[in-house]
């Protein structure tokens, strides 16, 4: 791989162009393969497409760029602590819009750290919510039958099912 | 197997999200949909989380309740009432479990506990007023946050050794109603709610202590009826595969009472929690919680007891702050993996 290449251009599934640095792309195996393909191919003008929409890809690249220095060189405890705080801020996003897309992108791009973070964020979302808020966020229909619901109400007096 | 857990996500991704759910949210989450309910209450979910490293180790402590929680019927006595405290060493949070069914008088005195696949099993002990030995068995399921009664212990047994592995709880030794030391042993299968008798140990062992060491149930120390208080320096180990007992010599200091204070080192050697640090020398109770441990004890007789967490083996004890409601005397404890 030529050391002069510092960033590559990729296309999102909506056809927008994005730049990602070589060191950041190393966080994802599939991205890294694409990068090697681009660098070694004779036809350097070809821009690879990543099957992730633009809105999600912006976030994924932001995550990669932030985590790249640590992933590539190792970091001190204080850096790790700082990165943890950054992750929490990073995950404060409109859930319906983007969290599940990020989760699927992290899975598709084999990014363990982001995958774990997104799964944990989804799980932690439920803290302090009502049952109906959870259903709304996770797109779940209430398909307890009315008999089941009645039985549950009897078993859990005082608990809300809405 | 669990269709449409989260309709917008592929199944395995949805399962990964739910696997990371904090256990305190299970009751809420199990009311979201029938699919979630079936999943959260299933054995599959527990083994999946265990395999992927998402179970947690909680300390369940038999702890003296602050006076305001004492049932009225016991107000006139001086003995404290006990309840079950749950401590999460990761989040350093404290909770109290609801009281056991039909227990107007609080927990049986000196009842014993073991953790069993997401459940807490509590058995034996004495009636808090009449001091009659009891054979009740209670099982608390952390997934449903409910107690249920289990099949009663086959015989009256006090101060016995207890240990658990998988779905089974092993008990051995202790003493009967006539204060005769026992060599008998039994096993309780929590899932099947059934008791079976095991072959007896080679000798009686009152006030012995139980620990799982690898694939063996160790019954440590104890004494024969005629040797009151003269604690043995050896143990007997029941092989879960072989179904046989074997003697293990020289694993415990002769004369030292093993109640609540036996720890198992990484190499399988027994240690006494009280020797870990001078601050927990007296009245020590230790519970191993995965790679951590919780140790409670005091520096001298009558001294205030402190609560400590040990982060890894051979690490120093770290004192932890305890809310007032949870600072009472801890009689015993066990670990529940959930």
Tab-separated table of C-alpha atoms in Angstrom:
chain	number	residue	atom	x	y	z
A	1	UNK	CA	0.000	0.000	0.000
A	2	UNK	CA	1.362	3.390	-0.873
A	3	UNK	CA	2.176	5.415	2.213
A	4	UNK	CA	1.207	8.582	0.440
A	5	UNK	CA	-2.469	7.668	0.604
A	6	UNK	CA	-3.911	9.218	3.752
A	7	UNK	CA	-7.600	9.147	3.023
A	8	UNK	CA	-9.950	7.457	0.633
A	9	UNK	CA	-13.271	8.468	-0.765
A	10	UNK	CA	-16.290	6.213	-0.368
A	11	UNK	CA	-19.888	6.485	-1.490
A	12	UNK	CA	-22.872	6.036	0.761
A	13	UNK	CA	-25.894	4.037	-0.375
A	14	UNK	CA	-27.539	7.371	-1.245
A	15	UNK	CA	-24.618	8.171	-3.543
A	16	UNK	CA	-22.972	10.886	-1.424
A	17	UNK	CA	-19.186	11.035	-1.223
A	18	UNK	CA	-17.358	10.757	2.076
A	19	UNK	CA	-13.687	10.860	3.020
A	20	UNK	CA	-12.260	8.506	5.561
A	21	UNK	CA	-8.663	8.437	6.702
A	22	UNK	CA	-6.652	5.265	6.272
A	23	UNK	CA	-6.065	4.903	9.983
A	24	UNK	CA	-9.784	5.307	10.748
A	25	UNK	CA	-10.783	2.772	8.108
A	26	UNK	CA	-8.643	0.206	9.910
A	27	UNK	CA	-11.338	-0.063	12.596
A	28	UNK	CA	-13.445	-2.024	10.158
A	29	UNK	CA	-12.246	-5.103	8.315
A	30	UNK	CA	-14.543	-4.612	5.317
A	31	UNK	CA	-13.506	-0.949	5.061
A	32	UNK	CA	-9.895	-1.953	5.298
A	33	UNK	CA	-10.317	-4.472	2.457
A	34	UNK	CA	-11.943	-1.809	0.310
A	35	UNK	CA	-9.076	0.512	1.063
A	36	UNK	CA	-6.521	-2.081	0.009
A	37	UNK	CA	-8.482	-2.708	-3.186
A	38	UNK	CA	-8.500	0.983	-3.986
A	39	UNK	CA	-4.815	1.442	-3.270
A	40	UNK	CA	-3.640	-1.586	-5.183
A	41	UNK	CA	-5.935	-1.386	-8.157
A	42	UNK	CA	-4.725	0.224	-11.352
A	43	UNK	CA	-7.976	2.044	-11.714
A	44	UNK	CA	-7.647	4.432	-8.791
A	45	UNK	CA	-10.611	6.494	-9.850
A	46	UNK	CA	-13.099	3.878	-8.830
A	47	UNK	CA	-14.984	4.916	-5.670
A	48	UNK	CA	-16.297	2.033	-3.527
A	49	UNK	CA	-19.842	2.091	-2.238
A	50	UNK	CA	-20.723	1.278	1.328
A	51	UNK	CA	-24.263	0.010	1.844
A	52	UNK	CA	-25.007	2.485	4.609
A	53	UNK	CA	-27.068	5.646	4.194
A	54	UNK	CA	-25.440	9.074	4.374
A	55	UNK	CA	-26.887	10.085	7.715
A	56	UNK	CA	-25.557	6.916	9.340
A	57	UNK	CA	-22.236	6.903	7.520
A	58	UNK	CA	-21.404	10.400	8.814
A	59	UNK	CA	-21.755	9.067	12.356
A	60	UNK	CA	-19.847	5.859	11.661
A	61	UNK	CA	-16.931	7.812	10.183
A	62	UNK	CA	-17.002	10.258	13.088
A	63	UNK	CA	-16.709	7.278	15.455
A	64	UNK	CA	-13.870	5.745	13.472
A	65	UNK	CA	-11.874	8.970	13.335
A	66	UNK	CA	-12.252	9.491	17.086
A	67	UNK	CA	-11.288	5.946	17.992
A	68	UNK	CA	-8.522	5.459	15.412
A	69	UNK	CA	-5.589	6.920	17.381
A	70	UNK	CA	-6.318	4.696	20.361
A	71	UNK	CA	-7.059	1.585	18.318
A	72	UNK	CA	-3.824	1.974	16.350
A	73	UNK	CA	-1.415	2.863	19.113
A	74	UNK	CA	-2.977	1.894	22.422
A	75	UNK	CA	-3.717	4.568	24.977
A	76	UNK	CA	-3.390	5.478	28.598
A	77	UNK	CA	-6.165	4.978	31.135
A	78	UNK	CA	-7.025	8.654	31.122
A	79	UNK	CA	-7.489	8.544	27.332
A	80	UNK	CA	-9.727	5.520	27.722
A	81	UNK	CA	-11.753	7.382	30.322
A	82	UNK	CA	-12.057	10.392	28.030
A	83	UNK	CA	-13.112	8.173	25.141
A	84	UNK	CA	-15.795	6.556	27.276
A	85	UNK	CA	-17.270	9.973	28.033
A	86	UNK	CA	-17.119	10.834	24.356
A	87	UNK	CA	-18.959	7.607	23.484
A	88	UNK	CA	-21.791	8.490	25.839
A	89	UNK	CA	-22.163	11.935	24.250
A	90	UNK	CA	-21.851	10.417	20.798
A	91	UNK	CA	-24.735	8.060	21.471
A	92	UNK	CA	-27.117	10.825	22.474
A	93	UNK	CA	-29.061	10.788	19.258
A	94	UNK	CA	-32.531	10.500	17.879
A	95	UNK	CA	-33.132	6.812	18.400
A	96	UNK	CA	-35.856	6.102	15.898
A	97	UNK	CA	-33.932	7.918	13.260
A	98	UNK	CA	-30.506	6.517	13.564
A	99	UNK	CA	-29.549	4.233	16.475
A	100	UNK	CA	-30.814	1.057	14.800
A	101	UNK	CA	-29.141	2.058	11.534
A	102	UNK	CA	-25.854	2.523	13.377
A	103	UNK	CA	-26.293	-0.850	15.015
A	104	UNK	CA	-26.837	-2.525	11.651
A	105	UNK	CA	-23.947	-0.601	10.076
A	106	UNK	CA	-21.607	-1.611	12.903
A	107	UNK	CA	-22.649	-5.217	12.383
A	108	UNK	CA	-22.166	-5.017	8.611
A	109	UNK	CA	-18.805	-3.279	8.962
A	110	UNK	CA	-17.587	-5.701	11.684
A	111	UNK	CA	-16.964	-2.873	14.159
A	112	UNK	CA	-17.065	-4.595	17.518
A	113	UNK	CA	-16.674	-1.507	19.683
A	114	UNK	CA	-19.434	0.455	18.002
A	115	UNK	CA	-21.686	-2.610	17.840
A	116	UNK	CA	-21.329	-3.184	21.553
A	117	UNK	CA	-21.886	0.483	22.290
A	118	UNK	CA	-25.039	0.640	20.144
A	119	UNK	CA	-26.519	-2.555	21.662
A	120	UNK	CA	-25.850	-1.284	25.176
A	121	UNK	CA	-27.345	2.105	24.336
A	122	UNK	CA	-30.498	0.436	23.008
A	123	UNK	CA	-30.793	-1.637	26.189
A	124	UNK	CA	-30.163	1.327	28.475
A	125	UNK	CA	-32.813	3.397	26.690
A	126	UNK	CA	-35.510	1.503	28.553
A	127	UNK	CA	-34.443	2.890	31.935
A	128	UNK	CA	-37.170	5.149	33.251
A	129	UNK	CA	-39.572	4.444	30.388
A	130	UNK	CA	-43.127	3.180	30.462
A	131	UNK	CA	-44.136	0.037	28.596
A	132	UNK	CA	-45.851	2.034	25.865
A	133	UNK	CA	-42.814	4.306	25.419
A	134	UNK	CA	-40.648	1.214	24.937
A	135	UNK	CA	-43.090	-0.192	22.378
A	136	UNK	CA	-43.038	3.077	20.476
A	137	UNK	CA	-39.257	3.344	20.345
A	138	UNK	CA	-38.714	-0.300	19.393
A	139	UNK	CA	-41.637	-0.342	16.942
A	140	UNK	CA	-43.414	-3.123	18.799
A	141	UNK	CA	-47.114	-3.813	18.511
A	142	UNK	CA	-48.865	-4.750	21.719
A	143	UNK	CA	-49.954	-8.214	20.721
A	144	UNK	CA	-50.786	-9.605	24.124
A	145	UNK	CA	-54.272	-11.038	23.771
A	146	UNK	CA	-56.837	-9.463	26.052
A	147	UNK	CA	-56.936	-12.679	28.130
A	148	UNK	CA	-53.150	-12.660	28.504
A	149	UNK	CA	-53.243	-9.023	29.466
A	150	UNK	CA	-55.954	-9.666	32.046
A	151	UNK	CA	-53.957	-12.561	33.502
A	152	UNK	CA	-50.803	-10.442	33.696
A	153	UNK	CA	-52.695	-7.661	35.405
A	154	UNK	CA	-53.852	-10.123	38.043
A	155	UNK	CA	-50.317	-11.488	38.493
A	156	UNK	CA	-48.740	-8.061	38.732
A	157	UNK	CA	-51.155	-5.827	40.562
A	158	UNK	CA	-50.126	-2.204	40.419
A	159	UNK	CA	-47.969	-2.643	37.301
A	160	UNK	CA	-48.801	-0.729	34.180
A	161	UNK	CA	-49.080	-2.484	30.851
A	162	UNK	CA	-49.344	0.711	28.860
B	1	UNK	CA	-37.566	-19.250	17.682
B	2	UNK	CA	-38.352	-15.712	18.920
B	3	UNK	CA	-39.834	-13.955	15.919
B	4	UNK	CA	-39.924	-10.200	15.690
B	5	UNK	CA	-38.277	-9.283	18.963
B	6	UNK	CA	-37.627	-5.829	17.542
B	7	UNK	CA	-39.298	-5.601	14.116
B	8	UNK	CA	-36.819	-3.062	12.723
B	9	UNK	CA	-33.789	-5.222	13.589
B	10	UNK	CA	-32.610	-8.642	12.422
B	11	UNK	CA	-33.197	-11.266	15.082
B	12	UNK	CA	-29.608	-11.730	16.284
B	13	UNK	CA	-29.109	-7.980	16.688
B	14	UNK	CA	-32.327	-7.647	18.680
B	15	UNK	CA	-31.222	-10.524	20.900
B	16	UNK	CA	-27.877	-8.809	21.512
B	17	UNK	CA	-29.661	-5.628	22.608
B	18	UNK	CA	-31.932	-7.479	25.029
B	19	UNK	CA	-28.988	-9.519	26.351
B	20	UNK	CA	-27.493	-6.283	27.636
B	21	UNK	CA	-30.610	-5.248	29.497
B	22	UNK	CA	-30.019	-4.555	33.183
B	23	UNK	CA	-31.800	-7.207	35.250
B	24	UNK	CA	-33.733	-4.563	37.171
B	25	UNK	CA	-35.586	-3.816	33.920
B	26	UNK	CA	-36.746	-7.419	33.323
B	27	UNK	CA	-40.141	-6.973	34.986
B	28	UNK	CA	-40.807	-3.883	32.861
B	29	UNK	CA	-39.482	-5.388	29.636
B	30	UNK	CA	-41.434	-8.605	30.072
B	31	UNK	CA	-44.662	-6.591	29.822
B	32	UNK	CA	-43.717	-5.127	26.434
B	33	UNK	CA	-44.726	-8.075	24.233
B	34	UNK	CA	-45.357	-11.829	24.482
B	35	UNK	CA	-42.133	-12.430	22.521
B	36	UNK	CA	-40.064	-10.428	24.987
B	37	UNK	CA	-41.782	-12.110	27.898
B	38	UNK	CA	-41.085	-15.626	26.612
B	39	UNK	CA	-37.493	-14.746	25.833
B	40	UNK	CA	-36.728	-13.068	29.171
B	41	UNK	CA	-38.228	-15.933	31.159
B	42	UNK	CA	-36.515	-18.674	29.140
B	43	UNK	CA	-33.527	-20.806	30.116
B	44	UNK	CA	-32.193	-20.137	26.640
B	45	UNK	CA	-31.860	-16.422	27.443
B	46	UNK	CA	-29.868	-17.135	30.602
B	47	UNK	CA	-27.485	-19.539	28.891
B	48	UNK	CA	-27.097	-17.221	25.925
B	49	UNK	CA	-26.139	-14.341	28.221
B	50	UNK	CA	-23.817	-16.555	30.221
B	51	UNK	CA	-22.058	-17.686	27.055
B	52	UNK	CA	-21.678	-14.147	25.750
B	53	UNK	CA	-20.519	-12.777	29.108
B	54	UNK	CA	-23.565	-10.684	29.914
B	55	UNK	CA	-24.548	-12.266	33.199
B	56	UNK	CA	-23.802	-10.436	36.429
B	57	UNK	CA	-22.690	-11.605	39.806
B	58	UNK	CA	-24.762	-10.218	42.661
B	59	UNK	CA	-24.207	-10.627	46.372
B	60	UNK	CA	-27.337	-11.714	48.249
B	61	UNK	CA	-26.846	-11.038	51.936
B	62	UNK	CA	-28.870	-12.112	54.944
B	63	UNK	CA	-28.773	-8.812	56.771
B	64	UNK	CA	-30.249	-7.360	59.961
B	65	UNK	CA	-32.934	-4.827	59.078
B	66	UNK	CA	-33.067	-1.366	60.612
B	67	UNK	CA	-35.531	-1.360	63.566
B	68	UNK	CA	-38.301	0.437	61.638
B	69	UNK	CA	-38.612	-2.579	59.304
B	70	UNK	CA	-39.140	-5.034	62.145
B	71	UNK	CA	-42.497	-6.841	62.052
B	72	UNK	CA	-44.701	-5.791	64.957
B	73	UNK	CA	-44.856	-9.312	66.359
B	74	UNK	CA	-41.116	-9.229	66.987
B	75	UNK	CA	-40.918	-5.690	68.393
B	76	UNK	CA	-40.867	-6.953	71.957
B	77	UNK	CA	-37.861	-9.198	71.404
B	78	UNK	CA	-34.346	-7.901	71.305
B	79	UNK	CA	-33.209	-10.028	68.368
B	80	UNK	CA	-33.094	-8.201	65.045
B	81	UNK	CA	-35.173	-9.161	62.030
B	82	UNK	CA	-33.338	-10.222	58.932
B	83	UNK	CA	-34.025	-9.432	55.312
B	84	UNK	CA	-32.254	-10.104	52.028
B	85	UNK	CA	-30.069	-7.403	50.603
B	86	UNK	CA	-28.831	-7.487	47.021
B	87	UNK	CA	-25.581	-5.725	46.191
B	88	UNK	CA	-24.359	-5.215	42.626
B	89	UNK	CA	-20.549	-4.845	42.717
B	90	UNK	CA	-20.461	-3.274	39.246
B	91	UNK	CA	-22.855	-0.425	39.870
B	92	UNK	CA	-22.331	-0.416	43.673
B	93	UNK	CA	-26.106	-0.357	44.129
B	94	UNK	CA	-28.108	-1.807	47.012
B	95	UNK	CA	-31.617	-3.226	46.979
B	96	UNK	CA	-33.800	-5.255	49.282
B	97	UNK	CA	-35.785	-8.246	48.077
B	98	UNK	CA	-39.476	-8.529	48.927
B	99	UNK	CA	-40.068	-10.716	51.983
B	100	UNK	CA	-40.560	-14.453	51.558
B	101	UNK	CA	-44.167	-15.746	51.322
B	102	UNK	CA	-46.131	-16.174	54.578
B	103	UNK	CA	-43.389	-14.639	56.641
B	104	UNK	CA	-45.057	-12.270	59.061
B	105	UNK	CA	-42.017	-12.695	61.285
B	106	UNK	CA	-39.318	-12.065	58.717
B	107	UNK	CA	-36.754	-14.587	57.553
B	108	UNK	CA	-36.141	-17.808	59.447
B	109	UNK	CA	-33.164	-17.311	61.771
B	110	UNK	CA	-29.931	-18.761	60.376
B	111	UNK	CA	-31.612	-19.788	57.135
B	112	UNK	CA	-29.164	-20.601	54.358
B	113	UNK	CA	-28.922	-19.461	50.769
B	114	UNK	CA	-27.406	-20.440	47.444
B	115	UNK	CA	-27.531	-18.946	43.978
B	116	UNK	CA	-28.875	-21.123	41.204
B	117	UNK	CA	-29.139	-19.981	37.546
B	118	UNK	CA	-30.720	-16.597	38.028
B	119	UNK	CA	-32.523	-17.624	41.200
B	120	UNK	CA	-31.862	-17.388	44.906
B	121	UNK	CA	-32.663	-20.517	46.910
B	122	UNK	CA	-33.282	-20.076	50.625
B	123	UNK	CA	-33.905	-22.937	53.033
B	124	UNK	CA	-33.926	-24.149	56.600
B	125	UNK	CA	-33.297	-22.015	59.634
B	126	UNK	CA	-35.395	-21.582	62.755
B	127	UNK	CA	-38.752	-20.030	63.487
B	128	UNK	CA	-37.851	-16.536	64.791
B	129	UNK	CA	-40.142	-16.882	67.831
B	130	UNK	CA	-40.200	-20.558	68.836
B	131	UNK	CA	-36.683	-21.383	67.536
B	132	UNK	CA	-38.148	-24.578	66.038
B	133	UNK	CA	-36.087	-25.794	63.075
B	134	UNK	CA	-37.875	-25.266	59.759
B	135	UNK	CA	-37.741	-27.221	56.519
B	136	UNK	CA	-39.206	-24.549	54.221
B	137	UNK	CA	-37.621	-23.918	50.852
B	138	UNK	CA	-38.137	-20.649	48.969
B	139	UNK	CA	-36.952	-19.752	45.487
B	140	UNK	CA	-36.705	-16.150	44.286
B	141	UNK	CA	-36.574	-15.766	40.512
B	142	UNK	CA	-34.828	-12.536	39.491
B	143	UNK	CA	-36.441	-12.720	36.039
B	144	UNK	CA	-39.974	-12.592	37.348
B	145	UNK	CA	-39.072	-10.880	40.672
B	146	UNK	CA	-41.281	-13.392	42.449
B	147	UNK	CA	-40.856	-15.857	45.323
B	148	UNK	CA	-42.259	-19.331	45.132
B	149	UNK	CA	-42.289	-22.159	47.623
B	150	UNK	CA	-40.110	-25.136	46.807
B	151	UNK	CA	-40.487	-28.703	47.983
B	152	UNK	CA	-39.629	-28.933	51.686
B	153	UNK	CA	-36.291	-30.248	52.869
B	154	UNK	CA	-36.541	-34.025	53.430
B	155	UNK	CA	-35.440	-33.700	57.080
B	156	UNK	CA	-34.701	-31.090	59.730
B	157	UNK	CA	-31.147	-29.880	59.403
B	158	UNK	CA	-29.456	-26.854	60.987
B	159	UNK	CA	-26.033	-25.259	60.351
B	160	UNK	CA	-25.290	-27.422	57.353
B	161	UNK	CA	-23.010	-27.049	54.336
B	162	UNK	CA	-24.618	-25.794	51.135
B	163	UNK	CA	-23.363	-25.333	47.588
B	164	UNK	CA	-24.838	-25.103	44.122
B	165	UNK	CA	-23.964	-26.008	40.566
B	166	UNK	CA	-26.251	-25.516	37.587
B	167	UNK	CA	-29.782	-26.363	38.625
B	168	UNK	CA	-28.784	-28.220	41.788
B	169	UNK	CA	-28.301	-27.266	45.405
B	170	UNK	CA	-26.260	-29.636	47.577
B	171	UNK	CA	-26.626	-29.828	51.349
B	172	UNK	CA	-24.681	-31.954	53.825
B	173	UNK	CA	-23.910	-32.239	57.519
B	174	UNK	CA	-25.219	-29.893	60.203
B	175	UNK	CA	-27.305	-31.219	63.076
B	176	UNK	CA	-30.788	-32.683	63.571
B	177	UNK	CA	-33.492	-31.736	66.093
B	178	UNK	CA	-31.694	-33.545	68.894
B	179	UNK	CA	-28.482	-31.603	68.151
B	180	UNK	CA	-26.879	-34.775	66.814
B	181	UNK	CA	-24.305	-34.018	64.160
B	182	UNK	CA	-25.214	-35.408	60.717
B	183	UNK	CA	-23.262	-37.143	57.999
B	184	UNK	CA	-26.179	-37.323	55.563
B	185	UNK	CA	-26.373	-35.310	52.354
B	186	UNK	CA	-29.109	-34.403	49.853
B	187	UNK	CA	-29.464	-32.563	46.588
B	188	UNK	CA	-32.342	-30.311	45.516
B	189	UNK	CA	-33.051	-29.775	41.823
B	190	UNK	CA	-34.534	-26.312	41.491
B	191	UNK	CA	-35.983	-26.799	37.995
B	192	UNK	CA	-37.668	-30.091	38.844
B	193	UNK	CA	-38.494	-29.049	42.420
B	194	UNK	CA	-37.366	-32.421	43.705
B	195	UNK	CA	-35.028	-33.728	46.432
B	196	UNK	CA	-32.740	-36.750	46.209
B	197	UNK	CA	-30.639	-38.388	48.850
B	198	UNK	CA	-26.860	-38.595	48.309
B	199	UNK	CA	-24.502	-41.157	49.806
B	200	UNK	CA	-23.467	-40.120	53.334
B	201	UNK	CA	-20.093	-38.610	54.232
B	202	UNK	CA	-17.650	-40.725	56.203
B	203	UNK	CA	-18.296	-38.802	59.437
B	204	UNK	CA	-20.748	-36.373	61.041
B	205	UNK	CA	-20.010	-32.668	60.563
B	206	UNK	CA	-21.932	-30.049	62.506
B	207	UNK	CA	-21.392	-26.350	61.663
B	208	UNK	CA	-19.476	-27.266	58.553
B	209	UNK	CA	-19.280	-24.968	55.517
B	210	UNK	CA	-19.990	-25.814	51.870
B	211	UNK	CA	-18.135	-24.575	48.791
B	212	UNK	CA	-17.958	-25.635	45.175
B	213	UNK	CA	-14.380	-26.334	44.108
B	214	UNK	CA	-14.252	-27.172	40.429
B	215	UNK	CA	-16.646	-30.068	39.946
B	216	UNK	CA	-16.751	-31.020	43.592
B	217	UNK	CA	-18.963	-30.026	46.485
B	218	UNK	CA	-16.646	-29.530	49.455
B	219	UNK	CA	-17.888	-29.853	53.000
B	220	UNK	CA	-15.263	-28.087	55.045
B	221	UNK	CA	-14.422	-28.812	58.697
B	222	UNK	CA	-17.300	-29.220	61.181
B	223	UNK	CA	-17.243	-31.509	64.243
B	224	UNK	CA	-18.812	-34.734	65.556
B	225	UNK	CA	-21.542	-34.660	68.203
B	226	UNK	CA	-19.215	-35.675	71.029
B	227	UNK	CA	-16.558	-33.167	70.008
B	228	UNK	CA	-18.588	-29.978	70.333
B	229	UNK	CA	-16.777	-27.027	68.813
B	230	UNK	CA	-13.556	-28.923	68.058
B	231	UNK	CA	-13.470	-28.116	64.376
B	232	UNK	CA	-11.771	-30.592	62.067
B	233	UNK	CA	-8.860	-29.643	59.834
B	234	UNK	CA	-10.061	-31.656	56.865
B	235	UNK	CA	-12.881	-31.668	54.364
B	236	UNK	CA	-14.915	-34.168	52.400
B	237	UNK	CA	-15.503	-33.579	48.705
B	238	UNK	CA	-18.420	-34.960	46.704
B	239	UNK	CA	-17.593	-35.471	43.031
B	240	UNK	CA	-20.538	-34.276	40.956
B	241	UNK	CA	-19.568	-36.702	38.202
B	242	UNK	CA	-18.322	-39.637	40.267
B	243	UNK	CA	-21.121	-39.445	42.850
B	244	UNK	CA	-18.522	-40.411	45.501
B	245	UNK	CA	-17.085	-38.693	48.561
B	246	UNK	CA	-13.354	-38.388	49.114
B	247	UNK	CA	-11.442	-37.019	52.085
B	248	UNK	CA	-9.203	-33.970	51.667
B	249	UNK	CA	-6.682	-33.654	54.468
B	250	UNK	CA	-5.086	-30.532	55.905
B	251	UNK	CA	-7.118	-27.914	54.079
B	252	UNK	CA	-8.382	-26.015	57.110
B	253	UNK	CA	-6.876	-24.847	60.377
B	254	UNK	CA	-7.956	-27.233	63.153
B	255	UNK	CA	-10.167	-25.558	65.730
B	256	UNK	CA	-11.173	-22.658	63.485
B	257	UNK	CA	-14.894	-22.249	62.821
B	258	UNK	CA	-15.464	-22.200	59.046
B	259	UNK	CA	-18.920	-20.591	59.069
B	260	UNK	CA	-19.275	-17.989	56.293
B	261	UNK	CA	-15.543	-17.347	56.083
B	262	UNK	CA	-14.249	-19.953	53.611
B	263	UNK	CA	-12.972	-18.575	50.340
B	264	UNK	CA	-11.697	-20.610	47.411
B	265	UNK	CA	-8.512	-19.355	45.752
B	266	UNK	CA	-7.901	-19.568	42.006
B	267	UNK	CA	-5.702	-22.596	42.531
B	268	UNK	CA	-8.555	-24.312	44.399
B	269	UNK	CA	-6.905	-23.812	47.804
B	270	UNK	CA	-9.131	-22.777	50.681
B	271	UNK	CA	-8.522	-19.454	52.401
B	272	UNK	CA	-10.146	-17.796	55.360
B	273	UNK	CA	-11.517	-14.386	54.435
B	274	UNK	CA	-10.604	-13.168	57.924
B	275	UNK	CA	-6.901	-13.524	57.181
B	276	UNK	CA	-7.065	-11.307	54.144
B	277	UNK	CA	-6.819	-8.088	56.079
B	278	UNK	CA	-6.714	-7.143	59.751
B	279	UNK	CA	-9.754	-4.926	59.213
B	280	UNK	CA	-12.011	-7.946	58.691
B	281	UNK	CA	-10.424	-10.217	61.276
B	282	UNK	CA	-13.592	-10.647	63.350
B	283	UNK	CA	-17.063	-11.867	62.341
B	284	UNK	CA	-16.085	-12.071	58.720
B	285	UNK	CA	-18.420	-13.050	55.891
B	286	UNK	CA	-17.116	-13.320	52.346
B	287	UNK	CA	-18.836	-13.898	49.016
B	288	UNK	CA	-17.001	-14.573	45.767
B	289	UNK	CA	-18.574	-12.660	42.864
B	290	UNK	CA	-16.899	-13.843	39.677
B	291	UNK	CA	-13.494	-12.140	39.605
B	292	UNK	CA	-14.481	-9.938	42.516
B	293	UNK	CA	-15.318	-10.645	46.112
B	294	UNK	CA	-17.304	-8.912	48.795
B	295	UNK	CA	-16.014	-9.144	52.351
B	296	UNK	CA	-17.709	-7.870	55.491
B	297	UNK	CA	-16.114	-7.927	58.921
B	298	UNK	CA	-14.675	-5.886	61.744
B	299	UNK	CA	-11.237	-5.246	63.141
B	300	UNK	CA	-11.926	-6.283	66.730
B	301	UNK	CA	-14.637	-7.924	68.826
B	302	UNK	CA	-17.562	-5.497	69.091
B	303	UNK	CA	-16.032	-3.172	66.496
B	304	UNK	CA	-18.052	-1.609	63.721
B	305	UNK	CA	-18.170	-3.872	60.697
B	306	UNK	CA	-16.977	-2.563	57.386
B	307	UNK	CA	-17.968	-3.517	53.822
B	308	UNK	CA	-15.194	-4.183	51.329
B	309	UNK	CA	-14.845	-5.178	47.705
B	310	UNK	CA	-11.827	-7.012	46.359
B	311	UNK	CA	-11.338	-6.298	42.679
B	312	UNK	CA	-9.272	-9.345	41.750
B	313	UNK	CA	-7.435	-12.141	43.497
B	314	UNK	CA	-4.548	-11.002	45.701
B	315	UNK	CA	-5.743	-7.400	45.496
B	316	UNK	CA	-6.250	-5.181	48.500
B	317	UNK	CA	-9.686	-4.748	49.980
B	318	UNK	CA	-11.394	-1.498	49.062
B	319	UNK	CA	-13.763	-0.020	51.609
B	320	UNK	CA	-17.159	0.869	50.154
B	321	UNK	CA	-19.706	3.393	51.340
B	322	UNK	CA	-22.942	1.829	52.450
B	323	UNK	CA	-26.302	3.610	52.711
B	324	UNK	CA	-27.661	3.602	56.291
B	325	UNK	CA	-30.506	1.215	55.460
B	326	UNK	CA	-28.002	-1.382	54.287
B	327	UNK	CA	-25.363	-1.078	56.989
B	328	UNK	CA	-26.834	-3.689	59.350
B	329	UNK	CA	-25.075	-6.822	60.531
B	330	UNK	CA	-24.552	-9.365	57.750
B	331	UNK	CA	-25.046	-12.932	58.859
B	332	UNK	CA	-24.265	-14.764	55.665
B	333	UNK	CA	-24.308	-14.324	51.938
B	334	UNK	CA	-24.098	-16.038	48.615
B	335	UNK	CA	-23.552	-15.126	44.996
B	336	UNK	CA	-26.332	-15.236	42.420
B	337	UNK	CA	-25.377	-15.067	38.777
B	338	UNK	CA	-28.132	-13.438	36.764
